[in-house]
CSV table of C-alpha atoms and ligand atoms in Angstrom, one decimal:
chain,number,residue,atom,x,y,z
A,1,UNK,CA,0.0,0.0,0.0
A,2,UNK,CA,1.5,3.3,-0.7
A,3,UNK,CA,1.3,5.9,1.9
A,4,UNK,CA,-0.3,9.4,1.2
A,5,UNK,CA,-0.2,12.4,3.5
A,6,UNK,CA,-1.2,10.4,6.9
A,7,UNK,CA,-4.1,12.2,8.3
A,8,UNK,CA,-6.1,12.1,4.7
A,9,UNK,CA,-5.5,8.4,5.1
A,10,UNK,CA,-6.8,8.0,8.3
A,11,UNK,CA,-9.8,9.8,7.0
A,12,UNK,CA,-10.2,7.5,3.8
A,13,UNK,CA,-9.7,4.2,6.2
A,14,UNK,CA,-12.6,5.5,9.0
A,15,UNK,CA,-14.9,6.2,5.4
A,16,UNK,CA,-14.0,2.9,3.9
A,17,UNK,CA,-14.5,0.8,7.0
A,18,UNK,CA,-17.8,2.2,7.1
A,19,UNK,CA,-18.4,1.5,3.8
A,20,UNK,CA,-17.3,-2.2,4.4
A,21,UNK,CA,-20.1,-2.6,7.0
A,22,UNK,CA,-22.6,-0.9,4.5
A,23,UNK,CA,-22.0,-3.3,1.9
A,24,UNK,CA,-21.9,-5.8,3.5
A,25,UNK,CA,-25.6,-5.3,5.3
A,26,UNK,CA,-26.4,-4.3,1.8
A,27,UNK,CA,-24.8,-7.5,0.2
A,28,UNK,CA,-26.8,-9.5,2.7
A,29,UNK,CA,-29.9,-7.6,2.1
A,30,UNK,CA,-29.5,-9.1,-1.6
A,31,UNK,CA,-29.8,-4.9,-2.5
A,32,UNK,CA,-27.3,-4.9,-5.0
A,33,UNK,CA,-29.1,-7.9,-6.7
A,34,UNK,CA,-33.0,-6.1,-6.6
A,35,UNK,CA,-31.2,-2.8,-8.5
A,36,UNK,CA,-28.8,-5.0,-11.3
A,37,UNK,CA,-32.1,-6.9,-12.2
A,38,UNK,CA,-34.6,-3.6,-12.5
A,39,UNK,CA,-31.5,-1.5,-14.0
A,40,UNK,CA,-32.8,2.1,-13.7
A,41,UNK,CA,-33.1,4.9,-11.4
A,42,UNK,CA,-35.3,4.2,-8.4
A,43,UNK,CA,-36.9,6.2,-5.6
A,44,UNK,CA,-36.7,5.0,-1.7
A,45,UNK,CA,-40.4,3.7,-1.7
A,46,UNK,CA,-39.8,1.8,-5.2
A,47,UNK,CA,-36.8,0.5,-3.7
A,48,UNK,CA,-38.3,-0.4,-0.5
A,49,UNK,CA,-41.0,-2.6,-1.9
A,50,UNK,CA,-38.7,-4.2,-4.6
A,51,UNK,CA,-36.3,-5.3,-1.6
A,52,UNK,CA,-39.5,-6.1,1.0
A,53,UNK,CA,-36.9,-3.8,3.0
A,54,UNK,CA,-38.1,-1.0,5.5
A,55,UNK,CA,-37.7,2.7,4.4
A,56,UNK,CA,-36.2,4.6,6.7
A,57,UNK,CA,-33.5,1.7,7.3
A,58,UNK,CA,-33.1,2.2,3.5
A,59,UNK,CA,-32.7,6.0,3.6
A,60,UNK,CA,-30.3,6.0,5.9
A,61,UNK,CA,-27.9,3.3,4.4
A,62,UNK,CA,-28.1,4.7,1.2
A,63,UNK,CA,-26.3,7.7,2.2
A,64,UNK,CA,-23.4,5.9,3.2
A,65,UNK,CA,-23.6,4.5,-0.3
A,66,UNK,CA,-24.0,7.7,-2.3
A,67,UNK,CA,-21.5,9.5,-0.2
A,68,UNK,CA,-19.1,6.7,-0.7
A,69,UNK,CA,-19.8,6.6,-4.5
A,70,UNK,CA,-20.9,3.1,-4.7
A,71,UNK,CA,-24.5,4.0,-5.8
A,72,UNK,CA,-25.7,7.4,-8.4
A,73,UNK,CA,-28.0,9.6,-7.0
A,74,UNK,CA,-30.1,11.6,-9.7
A,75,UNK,CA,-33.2,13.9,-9.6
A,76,UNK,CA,-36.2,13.4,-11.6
A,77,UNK,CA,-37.7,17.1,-12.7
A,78,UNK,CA,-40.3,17.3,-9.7
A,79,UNK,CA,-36.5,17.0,-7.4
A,80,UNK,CA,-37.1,13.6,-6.0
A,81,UNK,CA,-34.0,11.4,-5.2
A,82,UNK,CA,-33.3,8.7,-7.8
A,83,UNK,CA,-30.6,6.1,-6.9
A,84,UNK,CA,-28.9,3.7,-9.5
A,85,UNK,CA,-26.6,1.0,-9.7
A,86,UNK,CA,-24.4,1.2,-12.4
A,87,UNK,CA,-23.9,-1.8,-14.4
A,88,UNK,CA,-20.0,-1.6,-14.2
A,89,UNK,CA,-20.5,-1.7,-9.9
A,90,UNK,CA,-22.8,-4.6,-10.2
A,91,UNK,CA,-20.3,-6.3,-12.3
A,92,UNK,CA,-18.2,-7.2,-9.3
A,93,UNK,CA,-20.9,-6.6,-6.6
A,94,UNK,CA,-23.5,-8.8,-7.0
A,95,UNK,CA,-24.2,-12.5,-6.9
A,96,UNK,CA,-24.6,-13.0,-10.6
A,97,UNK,CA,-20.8,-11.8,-10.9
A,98,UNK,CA,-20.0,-15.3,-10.3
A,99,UNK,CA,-16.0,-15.3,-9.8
A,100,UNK,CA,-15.7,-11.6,-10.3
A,101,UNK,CA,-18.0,-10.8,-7.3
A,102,UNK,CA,-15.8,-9.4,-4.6
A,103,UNK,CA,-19.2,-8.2,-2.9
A,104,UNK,CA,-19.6,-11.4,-0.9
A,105,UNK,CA,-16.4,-10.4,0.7
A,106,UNK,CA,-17.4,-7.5,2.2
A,107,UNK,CA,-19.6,-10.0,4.7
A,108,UNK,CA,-16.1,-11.5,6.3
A,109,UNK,CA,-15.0,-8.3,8.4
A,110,UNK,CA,-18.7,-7.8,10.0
A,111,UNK,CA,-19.4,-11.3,10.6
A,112,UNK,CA,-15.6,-12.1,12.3
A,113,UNK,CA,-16.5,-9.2,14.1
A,114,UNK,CA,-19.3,-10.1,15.8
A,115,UNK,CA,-18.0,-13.7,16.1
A,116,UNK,CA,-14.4,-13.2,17.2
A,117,UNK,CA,-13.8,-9.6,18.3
A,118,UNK,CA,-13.9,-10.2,22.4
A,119,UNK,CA,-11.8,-13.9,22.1
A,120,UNK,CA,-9.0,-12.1,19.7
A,121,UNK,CA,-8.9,-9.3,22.0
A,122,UNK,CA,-7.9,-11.5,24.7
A,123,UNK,CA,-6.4,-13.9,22.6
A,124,UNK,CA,-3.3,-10.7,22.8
A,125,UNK,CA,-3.3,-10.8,26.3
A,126,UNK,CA,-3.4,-14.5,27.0
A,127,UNK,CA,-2.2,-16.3,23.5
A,128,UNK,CA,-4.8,-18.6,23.6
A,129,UNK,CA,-6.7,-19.3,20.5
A,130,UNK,CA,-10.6,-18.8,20.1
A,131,UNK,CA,-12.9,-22.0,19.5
A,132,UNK,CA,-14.4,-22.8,16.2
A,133,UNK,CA,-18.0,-22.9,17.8
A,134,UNK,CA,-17.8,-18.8,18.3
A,135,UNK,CA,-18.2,-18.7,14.7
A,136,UNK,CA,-21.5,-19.9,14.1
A,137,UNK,CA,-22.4,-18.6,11.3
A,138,UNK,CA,-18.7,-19.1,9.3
A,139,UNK,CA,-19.3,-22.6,7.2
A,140,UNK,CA,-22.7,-21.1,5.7
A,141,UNK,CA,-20.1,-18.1,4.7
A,142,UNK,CA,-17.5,-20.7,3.4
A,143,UNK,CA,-20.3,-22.0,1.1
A,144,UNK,CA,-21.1,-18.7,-0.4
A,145,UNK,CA,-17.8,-17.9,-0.8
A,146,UNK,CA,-17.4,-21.0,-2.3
A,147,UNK,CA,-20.2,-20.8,-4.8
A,148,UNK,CA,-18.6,-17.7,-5.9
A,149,UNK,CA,-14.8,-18.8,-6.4
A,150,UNK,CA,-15.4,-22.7,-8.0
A,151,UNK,CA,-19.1,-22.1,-9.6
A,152,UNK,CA,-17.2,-21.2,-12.7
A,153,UNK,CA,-14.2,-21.8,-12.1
A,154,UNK,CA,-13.5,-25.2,-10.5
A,155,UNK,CA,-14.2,-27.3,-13.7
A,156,UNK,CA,-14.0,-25.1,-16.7
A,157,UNK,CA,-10.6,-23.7,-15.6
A,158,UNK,CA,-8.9,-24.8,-12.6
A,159,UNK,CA,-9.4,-29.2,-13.3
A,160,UNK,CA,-7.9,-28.7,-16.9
A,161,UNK,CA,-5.0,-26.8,-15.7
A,162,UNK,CA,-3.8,-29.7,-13.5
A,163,UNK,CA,-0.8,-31.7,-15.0
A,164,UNK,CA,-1.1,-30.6,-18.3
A,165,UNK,CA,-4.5,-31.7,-18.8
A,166,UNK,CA,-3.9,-35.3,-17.7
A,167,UNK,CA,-5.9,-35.1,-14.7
A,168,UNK,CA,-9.1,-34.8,-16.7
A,169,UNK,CA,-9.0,-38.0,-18.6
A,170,UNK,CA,-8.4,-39.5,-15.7
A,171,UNK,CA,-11.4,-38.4,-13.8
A,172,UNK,CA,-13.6,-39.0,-16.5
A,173,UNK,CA,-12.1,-42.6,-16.8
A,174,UNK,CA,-13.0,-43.0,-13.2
A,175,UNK,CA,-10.8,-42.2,-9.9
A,176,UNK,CA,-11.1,-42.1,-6.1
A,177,UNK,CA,-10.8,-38.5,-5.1
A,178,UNK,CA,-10.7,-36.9,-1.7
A,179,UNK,CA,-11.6,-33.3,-0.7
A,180,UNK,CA,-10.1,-32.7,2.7
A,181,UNK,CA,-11.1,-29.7,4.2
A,182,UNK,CA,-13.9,-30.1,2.3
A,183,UNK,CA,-16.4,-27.7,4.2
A,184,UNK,CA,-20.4,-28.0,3.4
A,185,UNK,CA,-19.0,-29.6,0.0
A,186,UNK,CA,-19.0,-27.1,-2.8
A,187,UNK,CA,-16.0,-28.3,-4.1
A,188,UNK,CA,-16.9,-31.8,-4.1
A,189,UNK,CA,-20.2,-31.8,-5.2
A,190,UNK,CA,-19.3,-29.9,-8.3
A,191,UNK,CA,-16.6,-32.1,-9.0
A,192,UNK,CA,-18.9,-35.2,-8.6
A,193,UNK,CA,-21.6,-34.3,-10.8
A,194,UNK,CA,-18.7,-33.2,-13.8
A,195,UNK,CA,-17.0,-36.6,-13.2
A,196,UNK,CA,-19.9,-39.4,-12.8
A,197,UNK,CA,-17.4,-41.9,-13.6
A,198,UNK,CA,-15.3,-41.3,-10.2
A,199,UNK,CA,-16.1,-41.7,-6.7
A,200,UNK,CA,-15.9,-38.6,-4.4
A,201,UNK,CA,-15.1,-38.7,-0.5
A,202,UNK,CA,-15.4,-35.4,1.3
A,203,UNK,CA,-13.6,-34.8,4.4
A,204,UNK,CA,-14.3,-32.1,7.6
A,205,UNK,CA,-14.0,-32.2,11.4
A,206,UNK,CA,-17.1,-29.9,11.7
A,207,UNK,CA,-19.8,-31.9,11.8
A,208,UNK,CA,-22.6,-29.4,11.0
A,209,UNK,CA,-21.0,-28.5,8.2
A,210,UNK,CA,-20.8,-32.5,6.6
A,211,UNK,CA,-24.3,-32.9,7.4
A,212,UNK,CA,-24.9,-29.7,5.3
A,213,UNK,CA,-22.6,-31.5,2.5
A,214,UNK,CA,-24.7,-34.3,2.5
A,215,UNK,CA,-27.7,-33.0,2.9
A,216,UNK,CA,-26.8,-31.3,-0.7
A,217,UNK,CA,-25.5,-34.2,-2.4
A,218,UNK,CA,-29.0,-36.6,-2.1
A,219,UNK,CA,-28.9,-36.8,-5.6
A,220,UNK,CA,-25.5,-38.2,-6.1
A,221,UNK,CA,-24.2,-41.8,-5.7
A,222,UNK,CA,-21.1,-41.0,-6.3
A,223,UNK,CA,-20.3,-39.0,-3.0
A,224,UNK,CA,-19.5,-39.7,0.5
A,225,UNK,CA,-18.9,-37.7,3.2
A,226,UNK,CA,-17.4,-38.1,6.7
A,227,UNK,CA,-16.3,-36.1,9.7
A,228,UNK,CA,-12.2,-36.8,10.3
A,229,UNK,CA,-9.8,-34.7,11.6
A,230,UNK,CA,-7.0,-34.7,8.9
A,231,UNK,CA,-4.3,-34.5,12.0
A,232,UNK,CA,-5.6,-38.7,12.5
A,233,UNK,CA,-5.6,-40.3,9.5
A,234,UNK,CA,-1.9,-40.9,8.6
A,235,UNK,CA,-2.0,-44.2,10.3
A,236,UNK,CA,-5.5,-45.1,9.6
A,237,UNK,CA,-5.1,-48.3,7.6
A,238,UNK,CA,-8.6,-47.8,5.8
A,239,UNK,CA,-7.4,-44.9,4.0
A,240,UNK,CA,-3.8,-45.9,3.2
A,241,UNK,CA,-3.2,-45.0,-0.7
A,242,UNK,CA,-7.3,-44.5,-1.0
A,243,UNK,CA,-7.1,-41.9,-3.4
A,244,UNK,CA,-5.9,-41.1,-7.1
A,245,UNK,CA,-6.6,-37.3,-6.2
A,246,UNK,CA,-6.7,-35.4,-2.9
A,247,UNK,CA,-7.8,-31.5,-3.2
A,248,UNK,CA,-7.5,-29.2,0.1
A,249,UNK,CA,-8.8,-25.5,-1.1
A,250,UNK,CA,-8.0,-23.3,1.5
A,251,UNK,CA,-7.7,-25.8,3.9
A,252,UNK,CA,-4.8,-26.6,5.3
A,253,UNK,CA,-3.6,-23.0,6.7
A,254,UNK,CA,-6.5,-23.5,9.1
A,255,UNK,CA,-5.5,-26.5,10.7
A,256,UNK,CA,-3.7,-26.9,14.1
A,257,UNK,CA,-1.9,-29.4,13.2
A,258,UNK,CA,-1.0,-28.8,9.5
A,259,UNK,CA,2.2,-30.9,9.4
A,260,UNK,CA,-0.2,-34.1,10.4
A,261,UNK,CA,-2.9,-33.1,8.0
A,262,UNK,CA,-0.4,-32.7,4.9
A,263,UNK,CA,1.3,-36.4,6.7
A,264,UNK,CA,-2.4,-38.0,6.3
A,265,UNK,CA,-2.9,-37.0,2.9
A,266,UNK,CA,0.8,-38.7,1.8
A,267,UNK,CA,-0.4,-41.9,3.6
A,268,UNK,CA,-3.9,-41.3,1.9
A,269,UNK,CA,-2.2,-40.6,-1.6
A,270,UNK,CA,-1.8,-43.8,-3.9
A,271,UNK,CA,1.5,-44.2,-5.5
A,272,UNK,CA,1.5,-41.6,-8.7
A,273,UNK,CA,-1.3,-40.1,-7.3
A,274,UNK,CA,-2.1,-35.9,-7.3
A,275,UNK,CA,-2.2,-33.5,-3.9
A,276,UNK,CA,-3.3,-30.3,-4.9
A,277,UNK,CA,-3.1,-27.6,-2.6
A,278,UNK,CA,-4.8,-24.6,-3.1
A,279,UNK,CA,-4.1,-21.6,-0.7
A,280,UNK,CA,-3.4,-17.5,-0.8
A,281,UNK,CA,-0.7,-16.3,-2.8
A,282,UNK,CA,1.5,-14.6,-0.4
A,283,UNK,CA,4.8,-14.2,0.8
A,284,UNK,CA,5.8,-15.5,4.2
A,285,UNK,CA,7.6,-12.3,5.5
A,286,UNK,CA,5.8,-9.1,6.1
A,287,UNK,CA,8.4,-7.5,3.8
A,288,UNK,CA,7.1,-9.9,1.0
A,289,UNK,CA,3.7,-8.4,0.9
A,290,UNK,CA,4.1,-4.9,1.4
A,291,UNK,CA,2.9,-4.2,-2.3
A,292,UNK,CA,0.5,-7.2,-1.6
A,293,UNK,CA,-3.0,-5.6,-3.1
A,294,UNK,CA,-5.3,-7.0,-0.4
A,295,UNK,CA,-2.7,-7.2,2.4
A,296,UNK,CA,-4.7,-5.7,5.3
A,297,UNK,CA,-7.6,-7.3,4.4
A,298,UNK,CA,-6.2,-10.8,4.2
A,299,UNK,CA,-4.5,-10.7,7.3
A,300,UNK,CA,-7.1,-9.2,9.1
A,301,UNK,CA,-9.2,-12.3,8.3
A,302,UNK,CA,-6.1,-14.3,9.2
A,303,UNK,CA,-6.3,-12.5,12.9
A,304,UNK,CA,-10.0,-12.5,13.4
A,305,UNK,CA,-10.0,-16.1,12.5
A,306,UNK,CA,-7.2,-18.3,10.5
A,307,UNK,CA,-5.1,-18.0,13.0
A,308,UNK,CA,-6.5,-17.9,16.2
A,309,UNK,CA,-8.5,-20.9,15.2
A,310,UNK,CA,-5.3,-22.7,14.1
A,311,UNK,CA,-3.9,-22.0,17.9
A,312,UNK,CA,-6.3,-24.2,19.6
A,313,UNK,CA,-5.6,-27.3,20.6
A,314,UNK,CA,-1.7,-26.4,21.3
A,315,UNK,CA,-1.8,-25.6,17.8
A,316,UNK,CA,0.5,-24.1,15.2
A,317,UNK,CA,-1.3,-21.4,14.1
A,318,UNK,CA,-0.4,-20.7,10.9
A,319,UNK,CA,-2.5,-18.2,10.1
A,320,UNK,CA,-3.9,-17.5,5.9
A,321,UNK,CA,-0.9,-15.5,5.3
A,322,UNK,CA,1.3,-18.1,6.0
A,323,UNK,CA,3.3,-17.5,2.5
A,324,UNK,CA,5.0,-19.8,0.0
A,325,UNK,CA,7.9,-20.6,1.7
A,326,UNK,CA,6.6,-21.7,4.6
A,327,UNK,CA,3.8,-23.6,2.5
A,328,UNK,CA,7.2,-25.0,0.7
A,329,UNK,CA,9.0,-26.0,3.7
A,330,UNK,CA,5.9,-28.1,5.5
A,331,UNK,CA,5.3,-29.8,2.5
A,332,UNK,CA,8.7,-31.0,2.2
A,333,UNK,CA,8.6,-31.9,6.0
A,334,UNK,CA,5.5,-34.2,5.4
A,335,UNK,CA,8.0,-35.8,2.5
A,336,UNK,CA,6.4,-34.3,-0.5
A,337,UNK,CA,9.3,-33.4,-2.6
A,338,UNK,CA,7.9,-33.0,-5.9
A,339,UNK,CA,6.0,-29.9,-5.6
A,340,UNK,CA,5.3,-27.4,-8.6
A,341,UNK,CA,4.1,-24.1,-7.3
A,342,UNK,CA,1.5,-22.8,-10.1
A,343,UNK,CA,-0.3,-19.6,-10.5
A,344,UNK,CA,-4.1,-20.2,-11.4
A,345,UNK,CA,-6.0,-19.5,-14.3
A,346,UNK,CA,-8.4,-16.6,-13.7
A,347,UNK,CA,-7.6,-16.5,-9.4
A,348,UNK,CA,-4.5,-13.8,-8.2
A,349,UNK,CA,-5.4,-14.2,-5.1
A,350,UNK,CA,-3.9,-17.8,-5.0
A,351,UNK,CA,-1.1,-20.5,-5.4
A,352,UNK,CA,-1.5,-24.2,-6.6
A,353,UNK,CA,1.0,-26.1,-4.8
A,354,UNK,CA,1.1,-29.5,-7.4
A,355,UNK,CA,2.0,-32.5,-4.7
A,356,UNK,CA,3.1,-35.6,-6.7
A,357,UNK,CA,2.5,-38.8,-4.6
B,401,LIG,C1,-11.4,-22.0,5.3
B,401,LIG,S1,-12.4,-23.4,5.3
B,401,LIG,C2,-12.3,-24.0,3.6
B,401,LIG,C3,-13.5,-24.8,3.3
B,401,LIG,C4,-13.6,-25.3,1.8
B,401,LIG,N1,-12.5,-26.1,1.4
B,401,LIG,C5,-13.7,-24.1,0.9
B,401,LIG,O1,-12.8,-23.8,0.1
B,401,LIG,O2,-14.7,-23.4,0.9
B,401,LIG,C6,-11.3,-24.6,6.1
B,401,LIG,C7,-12.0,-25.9,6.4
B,401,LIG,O3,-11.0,-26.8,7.0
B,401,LIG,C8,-11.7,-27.5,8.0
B,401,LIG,N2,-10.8,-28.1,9.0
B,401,LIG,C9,-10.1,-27.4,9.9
B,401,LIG,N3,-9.3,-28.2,10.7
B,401,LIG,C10,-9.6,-29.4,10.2
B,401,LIG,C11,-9.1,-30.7,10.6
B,401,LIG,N4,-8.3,-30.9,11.6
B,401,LIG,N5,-9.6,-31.8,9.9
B,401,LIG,C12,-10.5,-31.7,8.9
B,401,LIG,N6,-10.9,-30.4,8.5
B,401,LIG,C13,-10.5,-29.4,9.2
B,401,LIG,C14,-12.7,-26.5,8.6
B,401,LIG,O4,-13.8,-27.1,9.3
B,401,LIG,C15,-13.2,-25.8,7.3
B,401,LIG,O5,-14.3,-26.4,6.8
């Protein structure tokens, strides 16, 4: 980030953190969305019974939106307000953006907010981490987030750039794969229903969020999904060289025991077999990421949850901006020393780490 005269920056951060909290409410709201699909100028009422959203609560959010430029306000030639999303804003506001929406983002600093803000606070004082269970509402969040990253992404772009296009064939000849990490199964379930011919196991220690990956996934017979804790299975005997293909997207950094977790999936891993590991492009010195262009933000998230979730359990806490080399390092310490590190098609934000088996 480059630094302007001080005090003006101070004045754009306490504007733009407000404006992070509008959006997001707004995002939630699905406000965005109601304006890209009517497309024109609209007074509070109209917008009020478009939305089923009260007035004044309207009114007084879309001032933080005009003032912050987000929204167009116009008059109509009797003076009333008009406000209007432009199409260029909805382009990488809204939940029709697919990949390019960086609205849903703008939930993540509200909601580890209200999940996280007391336990991190005295997380500085005491160095303990903050339990999983204070964030309630985080998996349903992973799934939107999720819908947004591999809806388009996953299979069209991401699959066929995996070892030159090998990996394809093989899935649609029929493999074992394993998502570990998997969440409430986006990942998975897309994969599954691309690839009929292979058989799909998705892995997670939180058990709400498997029972929300299965509950998804009634209608295919080519998915299973179980509640592990990665940090246990390298000597589990029923998964010993299981799977063709093991996936962890965004997965690993989270883990209190990440070394274990990355020695489970090289027991889990069948000779020849595929590990990839998807997780935020980053350096792992502070130094590395000064010109980083979402460098607060990421490790902000990394504070209010990454990393202080990674601490329980005597864990390591890695935290998201754990970096390359660090990523590079663990890897090799769990023996996986053929690693390619690949950028993504269509995804800055993160690293393919390419684990052959
Ligand atoms: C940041 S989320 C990513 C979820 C999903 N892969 C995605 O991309 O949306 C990290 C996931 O790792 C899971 N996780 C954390 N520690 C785990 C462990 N020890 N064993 C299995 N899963 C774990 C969490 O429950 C969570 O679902």
């Amino acid at each position: 980030m480059k630094m302007e005269k001080f005090e003006d920056k101070l004045v754009t951060i306490l504007n733009y953190g407000a404006l992070n909290l509008a959006l997001g409410i707004g995002y939630k709201h699905r406000i965005f969305d109601v304006m890209e699909d009517l497309n024109r100028p609209m007074t509070i009422p109209d917008l009020a019974g478009k939305s089923g959203l009260d007035e004044r609560y309207l009114r007084e959010w879309l001032g933080i939106v005009v003032t912050g430029g987000i929204i167009e306000l116009s008059a109509d030639s009797s003076g009333e307000d008009h406000y209007f999303l432009p199409p260029s804003h909805a382009g990488v506001l809204t939940r029709k953006a697919g990949s390019n929406n960086l609205g849903v983002y703008t939930q993540e600093i509200p909601l580890l907010t209200l999940s996280a803000l007391q336990g991190v606070e005295q997380g500085f004082i005491t160095g303990e981490g903050v339990p999983f269970s204070a964030y309630p509402d985080f998996q349903a969040f992973m799934s939107e987030l999720a819908d947004a990253k591999h809806e388009q992404t996953l299979i069209q772009n991401f699959l066929p750039s995996v070892d030159g296009g090998k990996l394809i064939s093989r899935l649609e000849k029929g493999i074992r794969v394993c998502d570990l990490g998997c969440g409430q199964g986006v990942a998975l379930n897309l994969m599954a229903r691309a690839f009929p011919r292979s058989e799909f196991m998705g892995m997670d220690n939180h058990g709400e969020a498997i029972q929300r990956a299965r509950s998804s996934a009634q209608d295919l017979s080519n998915v299973n999904y179980r509640v592990l804790d990665a940090a246990r299975l390298k000597e589990d005997q029923e998964f010993r060289h299981q799977f063709e293909y093991i996936t962890a997207f965004d997965a690993i950094h989270d883990q209190s025991h990440p070394l274990q977790a990355l020695e489970s999936i090289r027991h889990m891993l069948s000779p020849g077999g595929l590990f990839s590991m998807v997780d935020i492009k980053a350096g792992s010195r502070h130094r590395d990421n000064l010109d980083h262009p979402m460098g607060p933000f990421l490790y902000t998230v990394s504070l209010m949850h990454c990393m202080p979730v990674g601490l329980n359990d005597r864990g390591r806490g890695l935290g998201m901006m754990w970096g390359k080399e660090k990523a590079l390092a663990l890897l090799a310490r769990a023996g996986f020393d053929r690693v390619e590190v690949l950028d993504i098609p269509n995804d800055g934000f993160n690293l393919h780490f390419l684990c052959r088996g």
